[in-house]
Amino acid sequence: MAKLSSLLLDGANYLAQNGQYSWSLNVDAGGSVRFEVRSGDQWSYDPDSKERSELSGETVHAPATSITVSYSFMIEGGADNTADWMVLGQFHADDLTTSPPFAVEMIGEKMAIAVRYMLPGDDTATKMYAYIDEQDIQRDRYYEITIAVKFDNGDAGHLAVWRDGVEIVDYDGPIGYGTGVYWKYGIYRAESDESLAVDYRDFSLTADQGAIVLGTNASDRFDDTSTPQGQPGLTDHGDQIRAYGGRDVVHAGTGDDLLITGAGRDRVVANAGKDVVITGRGADHLLGGEGDDVLIGGRGRDTFRFSDDFGNDIVKDFHPGRDMILFDSSVFAKGAAVMAAASEAHGGVIIDAGGDSLFLAGVRLGDLSPNDFLFA
C-alpha cells in the first residue's frame, strides 16, 4: 500500500505522524481511516519510549473558540492494551511541548476523558479525569463520539462529550493553557508489546465563536427572533444551544451549530451550516437543513425529515422498525424509490438523492424496508 504523508479531512489538511510503514495509516474507499501501531513504531521526532500513528491538523484554533468534533471509532479485536498510557484523540496546545489539554484516553481497556489546565500566572499544569468508563470497551464495535469544547484557562471553559448519544461529560471550569489548540487523532502510546489498530469514520470538525444559549426545564423556543429570557440571541458564527426538559422547538442559526435537547418531544431544525444535532429521550422530530449535518436522535421513536437540497447528512442512530425517515415528496415519493436508491457503504447504508445523500451509520441494507419511510 502507498504510504500516506498527509490527508484532507473535512476541508482541512492533516499531516501523518508515524513510522511510515505500510500498515501505519490507510484509507479505504468509503473514507474510513485506519491507524495501526506495532511494537517499536516511532515517529521520527519521538523517543524510543513512545509509539505513534496519528494525523495532526494544521489548523490552530484560538483560545475561547467554540469547537465541535464528531466521529465514530472502533478498536479492532486483538490483544488487550497494556501500555502505561494511550491517547486516541486529543486537542494539543500550540506550544508543542505540553501534554494535551483534552484527550480521549485508554486506561487498559477502559475509555477515559482527560482534562488539563494551567491557571493564569501558574507554571504547573493540573490533570483531571472528567470520565472513566466502568466497563471495558467492546472491540470490533463502533462508538459515536461528539465533543463540544471551549478552551479557556479561567472561568469560561466548557467541555461536553457524548458517546452514542449519551452525555458522559458536562464540565464547566478551566481547560487549556491560554494558548491555541489543534486536533490530532489516531494512536499515541507508551511503548508496548502488542499491536493495536483503530478505525475512524464520519469525521467532522467545526469551530467558530458563536453564542452559548441555555434553555430551561420548561418548553422553550430557540430561533433567530426568540431565545429563553436572559439568554443571548443566535448568531451566524456557530452557536451551542442546549435545551433541557419540556417540548422544545429549536431552529439553528446559519453557522455551524451544535444543538442539544433533553427529555421531551422536541422539534429540532438544522439550517444552512454544518450542524450537529443530538436529542434525548422522547419521540423527537429532527429536520436536516441545507448543510451537511450530523443527526443523533437518542432514545425514543424519532423521525428524521429531509426536504430539497438537504446536503450530505449522516444519521448516526437510526433504528429500523422504530425510527422513521420522512422525505418531502419532491425528494422521494415512494418507499420503493428510496430502496432503489439505497446501497451498502462501508459502515452503513447510503441513500443517493441526486445531488444530496443520506448516510445511515451502522445500518445494513437488509434491515431496511419501505415501511421505514414516510412521505409528505
mmCIF file of C-alpha atoms in Angstrom:
data_model
loop_
_atom_site.group_PDB
_atom_site.id
_atom_site.type_symbol
_atom_site.label_atom_id
_atom_site.label_comp_id
_atom_site.label_asym_id
_atom_site.label_seq_id
_atom_site.Cartn_x
_atom_site.Cartn_y
_atom_site.Cartn_z
ATOM 1 C CA MET A 1 0.000 0.000 0.000
ATOM 2 C CA ALA A 2 1.082 3.584 -0.624
ATOM 3 C CA LYS A 3 2.450 5.427 2.390
ATOM 4 C CA LEU A 4 0.335 8.495 3.148
ATOM 5 C CA SER A 5 2.085 11.625 4.387
ATOM 6 C CA SER A 6 -0.989 13.879 4.574
ATOM 7 C CA LEU A 7 -4.759 13.727 4.226
ATOM 8 C CA LEU A 8 -7.537 16.229 3.541
ATOM 9 C CA LEU A 9 -10.339 15.746 6.076
ATOM 10 C CA ASP A 10 -13.490 17.867 6.270
ATOM 11 C CA GLY A 11 -11.762 20.571 4.218
ATOM 12 C CA ALA A 12 -8.627 20.807 6.405
ATOM 13 C CA ASN A 13 -5.159 19.333 5.937
ATOM 14 C CA TYR A 14 -3.762 16.747 8.358
ATOM 15 C CA LEU A 15 -0.160 15.563 8.456
ATOM 16 C CA ALA A 16 0.803 11.958 9.179
ATOM 17 C CA GLN A 17 2.975 11.347 12.234
ATOM 18 C CA ASN A 18 4.032 7.701 12.219
ATOM 19 C CA GLY A 19 6.823 5.303 11.340
ATOM 20 C CA GLN A 20 5.849 5.349 7.645
ATOM 21 C CA TYR A 21 5.176 1.622 7.468
ATOM 22 C CA SER A 22 2.644 0.197 5.027
ATOM 23 C CA TRP A 23 0.275 -0.597 7.921
ATOM 24 C CA SER A 24 0.653 2.741 9.759
ATOM 25 C CA LEU A 25 -2.118 4.696 8.014
ATOM 26 C CA ASN A 26 -4.625 3.622 5.372
ATOM 27 C CA VAL A 27 -7.883 4.983 3.954
ATOM 28 C CA ASP A 28 -10.494 2.717 2.383
ATOM 29 C CA ALA A 29 -12.844 3.500 -0.494
ATOM 30 C CA GLY A 30 -15.565 4.579 1.927
ATOM 31 C CA GLY A 31 -13.334 7.193 3.572
ATOM 32 C CA SER A 32 -12.682 5.339 6.830
ATOM 33 C CA VAL A 33 -9.204 5.950 8.241
ATOM 34 C CA ARG A 34 -7.317 3.041 9.784
ATOM 35 C CA PHE A 35 -4.345 3.506 12.118
ATOM 36 C CA GLU A 36 -2.104 0.687 13.298
ATOM 37 C CA VAL A 37 0.809 0.689 15.719
ATOM 38 C CA ARG A 38 3.125 -2.255 16.272
ATOM 39 C CA SER A 39 5.839 -2.572 18.880
ATOM 40 C CA GLY A 40 8.696 -0.230 18.002
ATOM 41 C CA ASP A 41 6.706 2.024 15.626
ATOM 42 C CA GLN A 42 8.078 5.522 16.242
ATOM 43 C CA TRP A 43 7.541 8.828 14.535
ATOM 44 C CA SER A 44 10.933 10.283 13.640
ATOM 45 C CA TYR A 45 10.620 13.025 16.299
ATOM 46 C CA ASP A 46 9.650 10.671 19.148
ATOM 47 C CA PRO A 47 11.960 8.917 21.633
ATOM 48 C CA ASP A 48 12.075 5.121 21.839
ATOM 49 C CA SER A 49 9.684 5.206 24.798
ATOM 50 C CA LYS A 50 6.756 6.415 22.637
ATOM 51 C CA GLU A 51 4.905 4.817 19.723
ATOM 52 C CA ARG A 52 2.593 6.640 17.369
ATOM 53 C CA SER A 53 0.425 6.673 14.265
ATOM 54 C CA GLU A 54 -1.588 9.900 14.196
ATOM 55 C CA LEU A 55 -2.952 12.574 11.915
ATOM 56 C CA SER A 56 -2.189 16.104 13.111
ATOM 57 C CA GLY A 57 -4.318 19.036 11.968
ATOM 58 C CA GLU A 58 -2.606 22.119 10.584
ATOM 59 C CA THR A 59 -5.417 24.455 11.705
ATOM 60 C CA VAL A 60 -4.810 26.183 15.055
ATOM 61 C CA HIS A 61 -7.927 27.368 16.883
ATOM 62 C CA ALA A 62 -7.654 30.485 19.029
ATOM 63 C CA PRO A 63 -8.490 30.418 22.762
ATOM 64 C CA ALA A 64 -12.201 30.837 23.584
ATOM 65 C CA THR A 65 -13.265 29.400 20.221
ATOM 66 C CA SER A 66 -16.253 27.061 20.374
ATOM 67 C CA ILE A 67 -15.214 23.788 18.719
ATOM 68 C CA THR A 68 -17.307 20.730 17.896
ATOM 69 C CA VAL A 69 -15.778 17.416 16.818
ATOM 70 C CA SER A 70 -17.848 14.428 15.733
ATOM 71 C CA TYR A 71 -16.634 10.995 14.633
ATOM 72 C CA SER A 72 -17.037 7.259 15.147
ATOM 73 C CA PHE A 73 -14.201 4.971 16.175
ATOM 74 C CA MET A 74 -13.620 1.250 16.600
ATOM 75 C CA ILE A 75 -10.740 -0.603 18.228
ATOM 76 C CA GLU A 76 -10.167 -3.784 16.286
ATOM 77 C CA GLY A 77 -10.019 -7.126 18.049
ATOM 78 C CA GLY A 78 -6.657 -8.238 19.381
ATOM 79 C CA ALA A 79 -4.534 -8.405 22.496
ATOM 80 C CA ASP A 80 -5.542 -6.254 25.471
ATOM 81 C CA ASN A 81 -3.939 -2.839 25.817
ATOM 82 C CA THR A 82 -1.028 -2.967 28.276
ATOM 83 C CA ALA A 83 0.540 0.429 27.519
ATOM 84 C CA ASP A 84 1.139 2.669 30.540
ATOM 85 C CA TRP A 85 -0.837 5.350 28.723
ATOM 86 C CA MET A 86 -2.598 5.677 25.376
ATOM 87 C CA VAL A 87 -4.319 8.558 23.572
ATOM 88 C CA LEU A 88 -6.824 8.020 20.734
ATOM 89 C CA GLY A 89 -7.796 11.656 20.147
ATOM 90 C CA GLN A 90 -6.543 14.959 21.508
ATOM 91 C CA PHE A 91 -6.517 18.712 21.294
ATOM 92 C CA HIS A 92 -2.866 19.656 21.598
ATOM 93 C CA ALA A 93 -1.664 23.064 22.741
ATOM 94 C CA ASP A 94 0.035 25.267 20.177
ATOM 95 C CA ASP A 95 3.213 25.402 22.291
ATOM 96 C CA LEU A 96 4.118 21.843 21.121
ATOM 97 C CA THR A 97 5.762 20.801 24.404
ATOM 98 C CA THR A 98 2.959 20.391 26.961
ATOM 99 C CA SER A 99 0.647 17.416 27.368
ATOM 100 C CA PRO A 100 -2.745 17.779 25.647
ATOM 101 C CA PRO A 101 -5.377 19.859 27.487
ATOM 102 C CA PHE A 102 -8.015 17.433 26.194
ATOM 103 C CA ALA A 103 -7.575 13.746 25.404
ATOM 104 C CA VAL A 104 -9.611 10.639 24.736
ATOM 105 C CA GLU A 105 -7.506 8.045 26.531
ATOM 106 C CA MET A 106 -7.484 4.320 27.156
ATOM 107 C CA ILE A 107 -6.665 3.100 30.660
ATOM 108 C CA GLY A 108 -6.173 -0.564 29.979
ATOM 109 C CA GLU A 109 -9.373 -1.487 28.144
ATOM 110 C CA LYS A 110 -11.427 1.387 29.606
ATOM 111 C CA MET A 111 -12.143 4.653 27.821
ATOM 112 C CA ALA A 112 -11.388 7.876 29.699
ATOM 113 C CA ILE A 113 -11.632 11.639 29.095
ATOM 114 C CA ALA A 114 -8.693 13.661 30.440
ATOM 115 C CA VAL A 115 -8.608 17.429 31.003
ATOM 116 C CA ARG A 116 -5.552 19.566 31.743
ATOM 117 C CA TYR A 117 -5.295 23.250 32.561
ATOM 118 C CA MET A 118 -2.850 25.848 33.784
ATOM 119 C CA LEU A 119 -4.375 28.832 35.556
ATOM 120 C CA PRO A 120 -3.182 32.314 34.548
ATOM 121 C CA GLY A 121 0.089 33.077 36.314
ATOM 122 C CA ASP A 122 0.809 29.424 37.137
ATOM 123 C CA ASP A 123 3.613 27.390 35.608
ATOM 124 C CA THR A 124 2.336 23.923 36.557
ATOM 125 C CA ALA A 125 -0.444 22.067 34.750
ATOM 126 C CA THR A 126 -3.231 20.232 36.574
ATOM 127 C CA LYS A 127 -4.651 16.998 35.152
ATOM 128 C CA MET A 128 -8.050 15.541 35.996
ATOM 129 C CA TYR A 129 -10.255 12.818 34.587
ATOM 130 C CA ALA A 130 -13.713 14.047 33.642
ATOM 131 C CA TYR A 131 -14.793 10.481 32.838
ATOM 132 C CA ILE A 132 -13.530 6.924 33.258
ATOM 133 C CA ASP A 133 -15.752 4.139 31.970
ATOM 134 C CA GLU A 134 -16.653 1.416 34.450
ATOM 135 C CA GLN A 135 -16.811 -1.189 31.690
ATOM 136 C CA ASP A 136 -14.196 -2.392 29.223
ATOM 137 C CA ILE A 137 -14.623 -1.095 25.712
ATOM 138 C CA GLN A 138 -16.087 -3.553 23.208
ATOM 139 C CA ARG A 139 -13.659 -4.441 20.454
ATOM 140 C CA ASP A 140 -14.860 -4.516 16.813
ATOM 141 C CA ARG A 141 -17.717 -2.120 17.661
ATOM 142 C CA TYR A 142 -18.072 1.478 16.526
ATOM 143 C CA TYR A 143 -18.668 4.167 19.151
ATOM 144 C CA GLU A 144 -20.095 7.536 18.139
ATOM 145 C CA ILE A 145 -18.308 10.468 19.778
ATOM 146 C CA THR A 146 -19.266 14.151 19.841
ATOM 147 C CA ILE A 147 -17.084 16.700 21.636
ATOM 148 C CA ALA A 148 -18.080 20.317 22.284
ATOM 149 C CA VAL A 149 -15.359 22.362 23.917
ATOM 150 C CA LYS A 150 -14.365 25.944 24.631
ATOM 151 C CA PHE A 151 -10.768 26.244 25.810
ATOM 152 C CA ASP A 152 -10.378 28.911 28.482
ATOM 153 C CA ASN A 153 -7.996 28.572 31.435
ATOM 154 C CA GLY A 154 -10.119 30.907 33.552
ATOM 155 C CA ASP A 155 -13.792 30.609 34.468
ATOM 156 C CA ALA A 156 -15.259 30.379 30.957
ATOM 157 C CA GLY A 157 -14.035 26.933 29.912
ATOM 158 C CA HIS A 158 -16.587 24.291 28.957
ATOM 159 C CA LEU A 159 -16.466 20.667 27.821
ATOM 160 C CA ALA A 160 -19.264 18.277 26.904
ATOM 161 C CA VAL A 161 -18.787 14.793 25.463
ATOM 162 C CA TRP A 162 -21.411 12.385 24.159
ATOM 163 C CA ARG A 163 -20.890 8.712 23.418
ATOM 164 C CA ASP A 164 -23.580 7.005 21.353
ATOM 165 C CA GLY A 165 -25.838 9.991 22.010
ATOM 166 C CA VAL A 166 -25.483 9.797 25.813
ATOM 167 C CA GLU A 167 -23.741 12.691 27.548
ATOM 168 C CA ILE A 168 -20.815 11.336 29.565
ATOM 169 C CA VAL A 169 -19.075 14.654 30.362
ATOM 170 C CA ASP A 170 -20.574 18.036 31.290
ATOM 171 C CA TYR A 171 -17.760 20.142 32.723
ATOM 172 C CA ASP A 172 -17.532 23.867 33.379
ATOM 173 C CA GLY A 173 -14.210 25.249 34.557
ATOM 174 C CA PRO A 174 -10.671 25.899 33.411
ATOM 175 C CA ILE A 175 -9.418 23.880 30.464
ATOM 176 C CA GLY A 176 -6.272 24.536 28.465
ATOM 177 C CA TYR A 177 -3.261 26.773 28.925
ATOM 178 C CA GLY A 178 -4.474 30.015 27.360
ATOM 179 C CA THR A 179 -2.938 29.029 24.009
ATOM 180 C CA GLY A 180 -4.349 27.948 20.676
ATOM 181 C CA VAL A 181 -5.096 24.258 20.069
ATOM 182 C CA TYR A 182 -5.134 21.863 17.130
ATOM 183 C CA TRP A 183 -6.781 18.449 16.713
ATOM 184 C CA LYS A 184 -4.904 15.136 16.431
ATOM 185 C CA TYR A 185 -6.205 11.598 16.357
ATOM 186 C CA GLY A 186 -5.082 8.028 15.802
ATOM 187 C CA ILE A 187 -2.916 6.062 18.259
ATOM 188 C CA TYR A 188 -0.290 7.597 20.563
ATOM 189 C CA ARG A 189 1.003 5.447 23.410
ATOM 190 C CA ALA A 190 3.833 4.423 25.673
ATOM 191 C CA GLU A 191 5.970 1.637 24.241
ATOM 192 C CA SER A 192 4.167 -1.694 24.413
ATOM 193 C CA ASP A 193 4.485 -5.213 23.040
ATOM 194 C CA GLU A 194 1.059 -5.706 21.453
ATOM 195 C CA SER A 195 -0.122 -4.435 18.069
ATOM 196 C CA LEU A 196 -3.208 -2.211 18.004
ATOM 197 C CA ALA A 197 -5.459 -0.970 15.187
ATOM 198 C CA VAL A 198 -8.176 1.690 15.387
ATOM 199 C CA ASP A 199 -10.642 2.709 12.648
ATOM 200 C CA TYR A 200 -12.299 6.136 12.386
ATOM 201 C CA ARG A 201 -15.139 7.307 10.152
ATOM 202 C CA ASP A 202 -17.658 10.171 9.729
ATOM 203 C CA PHE A 203 -15.176 12.783 10.969
ATOM 204 C CA SER A 204 -16.317 16.398 11.243
ATOM 205 C CA LEU A 205 -14.798 19.437 12.983
ATOM 206 C CA THR A 206 -16.373 22.867 13.161
ATOM 207 C CA ALA A 207 -15.014 25.873 15.016
ATOM 208 C CA ASP A 208 -16.433 29.335 15.413
ATOM 209 C CA GLN A 209 -17.084 31.941 18.054
ATOM 210 C CA GLY A 210 -20.845 31.916 18.439
ATOM 211 C CA ALA A 211 -23.226 32.155 21.386
ATOM 212 C CA ILE A 212 -23.867 29.577 24.102
ATOM 213 C CA VAL A 213 -27.636 29.598 24.634
ATOM 214 C CA LEU A 214 -29.186 27.651 27.509
ATOM 215 C CA GLY A 215 -32.773 26.553 27.924
ATOM 216 C CA THR A 216 -34.909 25.700 30.934
ATOM 217 C CA ASN A 217 -36.876 22.675 32.102
ATOM 218 C CA ALA A 218 -39.987 24.206 30.526
ATOM 219 C CA SER A 219 -40.885 24.156 26.836
ATOM 220 C CA ASP A 220 -38.561 26.663 25.158
ATOM 221 C CA ARG A 221 -38.243 28.116 21.682
ATOM 222 C CA PHE A 222 -34.940 28.990 20.025
ATOM 223 C CA ASP A 223 -34.789 30.790 16.668
ATOM 224 C CA ASP A 224 -33.449 33.982 15.114
ATOM 225 C CA THR A 225 -36.025 36.112 16.953
ATOM 226 C CA SER A 226 -36.563 34.215 20.212
ATOM 227 C CA THR A 227 -34.466 32.625 22.964
ATOM 228 C CA PRO A 228 -35.276 31.964 26.645
ATOM 229 C CA GLN A 229 -35.323 35.007 28.920
ATOM 230 C CA GLY A 230 -31.865 36.190 29.903
ATOM 231 C CA GLN A 231 -30.105 34.268 27.123
ATOM 232 C CA PRO A 232 -28.215 35.767 24.171
ATOM 233 C CA GLY A 233 -29.650 35.704 20.685
ATOM 234 C CA LEU A 234 -28.464 33.350 17.993
ATOM 235 C CA THR A 235 -25.568 34.373 15.764
ATOM 236 C CA ASP A 236 -24.177 33.437 12.359
ATOM 237 C CA HIS A 237 -20.940 32.100 13.852
ATOM 238 C CA GLY A 238 -21.613 28.635 15.231
ATOM 239 C CA ASP A 239 -23.803 28.569 18.341
ATOM 240 C CA GLN A 240 -24.159 25.958 21.059
ATOM 241 C CA ILE A 241 -27.822 25.565 22.002
ATOM 242 C CA ARG A 242 -28.676 23.386 24.997
ATOM 243 C CA ALA A 243 -32.380 22.792 25.555
ATOM 244 C CA TYR A 244 -33.357 20.772 28.605
ATOM 245 C CA GLY A 245 -36.769 19.397 29.661
ATOM 246 C CA GLY A 246 -40.060 20.221 28.019
ATOM 247 C CA ARG A 247 -41.275 20.134 24.426
ATOM 248 C CA ASP A 248 -38.703 22.417 22.859
ATOM 249 C CA VAL A 249 -38.596 23.930 19.383
ATOM 250 C CA VAL A 250 -35.047 24.624 18.232
ATOM 251 C CA HIS A 251 -34.039 26.270 14.952
ATOM 252 C CA ALA A 252 -30.327 26.501 14.190
ATOM 253 C CA GLY A 253 -28.716 29.714 13.048
ATOM 254 C CA THR A 254 -26.809 29.958 9.787
ATOM 255 C CA GLY A 255 -23.445 28.946 11.268
ATOM 256 C CA ASP A 256 -22.059 25.521 12.133
ATOM 257 C CA ASP A 257 -24.180 24.935 15.228
ATOM 258 C CA LEU A 258 -24.398 22.331 17.980
ATOM 259 C CA LEU A 259 -27.998 21.666 19.054
ATOM 260 C CA ILE A 260 -28.705 19.522 22.119
ATOM 261 C CA THR A 261 -32.072 18.720 23.672
ATOM 262 C CA GLY A 262 -33.132 16.670 26.681
ATOM 263 C CA ALA A 263 -36.204 14.630 27.531
ATOM 264 C CA GLY A 264 -39.415 15.607 25.777
ATOM 265 C CA ARG A 265 -40.945 15.523 22.307
ATOM 266 C CA ASP A 266 -38.665 18.085 20.705
ATOM 267 C CA ARG A 267 -38.625 19.577 17.222
ATOM 268 C CA VAL A 268 -35.115 20.479 16.052
ATOM 269 C CA VAL A 269 -34.354 22.114 12.711
ATOM 270 C CA ALA A 270 -30.831 22.209 11.322
ATOM 271 C CA ASN A 271 -30.134 25.092 8.973
ATOM 272 C CA ALA A 272 -27.628 26.172 6.340
ATOM 273 C CA GLY A 273 -24.488 25.346 8.336
ATOM 274 C CA LYS A 274 -22.773 22.062 9.125
ATOM 275 C CA ASP A 275 -24.835 21.378 12.232
ATOM 276 C CA VAL A 276 -24.627 18.606 14.830
ATOM 277 C CA VAL A 277 -27.998 17.707 16.385
ATOM 278 C CA ILE A 278 -28.292 15.495 19.475
ATOM 279 C CA THR A 279 -31.703 14.864 21.014
ATOM 280 C CA GLY A 280 -32.529 12.999 24.211
ATOM 281 C CA ARG A 281 -35.318 10.717 25.345
ATOM 282 C CA GLY A 282 -38.655 11.195 23.667
ATOM 283 C CA ALA A 283 -40.164 10.940 20.204
ATOM 284 C CA ASP A 284 -38.273 13.785 18.577
ATOM 285 C CA HIS A 285 -38.588 15.358 15.130
ATOM 286 C CA LEU A 286 -35.215 16.193 13.548
ATOM 287 C CA LEU A 287 -35.068 18.145 10.292
ATOM 288 C CA GLY A 288 -31.870 18.156 8.247
ATOM 289 C CA GLY A 289 -31.195 21.606 6.822
ATOM 290 C CA GLU A 290 -29.259 22.677 3.752
ATOM 291 C CA GLY A 291 -25.816 21.997 5.230
ATOM 292 C CA ASP A 292 -24.019 18.694 5.726
ATOM 293 C CA ASP A 293 -25.450 17.766 9.120
ATOM 294 C CA VAL A 294 -24.914 15.017 11.699
ATOM 295 C CA LEU A 295 -28.119 13.871 13.425
ATOM 296 C CA ILE A 296 -28.350 11.722 16.569
ATOM 297 C CA GLY A 297 -31.871 11.024 17.782
ATOM 298 C CA GLY A 298 -31.151 9.358 21.105
ATOM 299 C CA ARG A 299 -33.678 7.122 22.814
ATOM 300 C CA GLY A 300 -37.252 7.235 21.596
ATOM 301 C CA ARG A 301 -39.210 6.797 18.377
ATOM 302 C CA ASP A 302 -37.652 9.605 16.375
ATOM 303 C CA THR A 303 -38.495 10.993 12.945
ATOM 304 C CA PHE A 304 -35.765 12.351 10.667
ATOM 305 C CA ARG A 305 -37.078 14.672 7.938
ATOM 306 C CA PHE A 306 -35.353 15.763 4.731
ATOM 307 C CA SER A 307 -36.525 18.213 2.085
ATOM 308 C CA ASP A 308 -34.988 19.639 -1.105
ATOM 309 C CA ASP A 309 -31.255 20.445 -1.043
ATOM 310 C CA PHE A 310 -30.681 18.867 2.378
ATOM 311 C CA GLY A 311 -26.980 18.301 1.676
ATOM 312 C CA ASN A 312 -24.979 15.219 2.595
ATOM 313 C CA ASP A 313 -26.308 14.247 6.006
ATOM 314 C CA ILE A 314 -25.432 11.467 8.448
ATOM 315 C CA VAL A 315 -27.882 9.840 10.861
ATOM 316 C CA LYS A 316 -25.834 8.040 13.474
ATOM 317 C CA ASP A 317 -28.510 6.118 15.375
ATOM 318 C CA PHE A 318 -31.334 5.160 13.023
ATOM 319 C CA HIS A 319 -33.184 2.065 14.273
ATOM 320 C CA PRO A 320 -35.242 0.372 11.524
ATOM 321 C CA GLY A 321 -38.688 -0.582 12.756
ATOM 322 C CA ARG A 322 -38.603 2.054 15.497
ATOM 323 C CA ASP A 323 -37.482 5.348 13.988
ATOM 324 C CA MET A 324 -38.828 6.795 10.744
ATOM 325 C CA ILE A 325 -37.358 8.793 7.873
ATOM 326 C CA LEU A 326 -39.683 11.362 6.325
ATOM 327 C CA PHE A 327 -38.876 12.651 2.835
ATOM 328 C CA ASP A 328 -40.633 15.527 1.145
ATOM 329 C CA SER A 329 -42.317 14.132 -1.960
ATOM 330 C CA SER A 330 -40.053 16.294 -4.127
ATOM 331 C CA VAL A 331 -37.110 14.161 -2.918
ATOM 332 C CA PHE A 332 -38.757 10.726 -2.908
ATOM 333 C CA ALA A 333 -42.433 9.855 -3.292
ATOM 334 C CA LYS A 334 -42.471 6.108 -2.558
ATOM 335 C CA GLY A 335 -40.643 3.624 -0.371
ATOM 336 C CA ALA A 336 -39.724 1.541 -3.404
ATOM 337 C CA ALA A 337 -37.897 4.544 -4.895
ATOM 338 C CA VAL A 338 -35.913 5.027 -1.694
ATOM 339 C CA MET A 339 -34.945 1.368 -1.581
ATOM 340 C CA ALA A 340 -33.829 1.530 -5.212
ATOM 341 C CA ALA A 341 -31.580 4.494 -4.351
ATOM 342 C CA ALA A 342 -30.087 2.779 -1.279
ATOM 343 C CA SER A 343 -26.878 0.770 -1.285
ATOM 344 C CA GLU A 344 -24.444 -0.719 1.184
ATOM 345 C CA ALA A 345 -21.474 1.503 2.007
ATOM 346 C CA HIS A 346 -18.631 0.997 4.436
ATOM 347 C CA GLY A 347 -20.207 1.083 7.876
ATOM 348 C CA GLY A 348 -23.799 1.673 6.827
ATOM 349 C CA VAL A 349 -26.291 2.419 4.063
ATOM 350 C CA ILE A 350 -26.167 5.420 1.741
ATOM 351 C CA ILE A 351 -29.290 6.772 0.045
ATOM 352 C CA ASP A 352 -28.497 8.706 -3.135
ATOM 353 C CA ALA A 353 -30.942 11.587 -3.581
ATOM 354 C CA GLY A 354 -29.400 13.083 -6.694
ATOM 355 C CA GLY A 355 -27.234 15.976 -5.571
ATOM 356 C CA ASP A 356 -27.855 15.094 -1.909
ATOM 357 C CA SER A 357 -27.224 11.957 0.132
ATOM 358 C CA LEU A 358 -28.224 10.405 3.430
ATOM 359 C CA PHE A 359 -25.893 8.003 5.249
ATOM 360 C CA LEU A 360 -27.392 5.708 7.890
ATOM 361 C CA ALA A 361 -24.477 4.663 10.066
ATOM 362 C CA GLY A 362 -24.458 1.138 11.438
ATOM 363 C CA VAL A 363 -27.455 0.019 9.336
ATOM 364 C CA ARG A 364 -27.480 -2.869 6.873
ATOM 365 C CA LEU A 365 -29.459 -2.717 3.661
ATOM 366 C CA GLY A 366 -31.297 -5.900 4.620
ATOM 367 C CA ASP A 367 -32.529 -4.184 7.801
ATOM 368 C CA LEU A 368 -34.476 -1.580 5.807
ATOM 369 C CA SER A 369 -37.886 -1.866 4.201
ATOM 370 C CA PRO A 370 -40.272 0.612 2.523
ATOM 371 C CA ASN A 371 -42.135 0.750 5.846
ATOM 372 C CA ASP A 372 -39.238 2.688 7.398
ATOM 373 C CA PHE A 373 -40.060 5.730 5.224
ATOM 374 C CA LEU A 374 -42.796 8.350 5.208
ATOM 375 C CA PHE A 375 -43.587 10.993 2.576
ATOM 376 C CA ALA A 376 -45.141 14.442 2.705
#
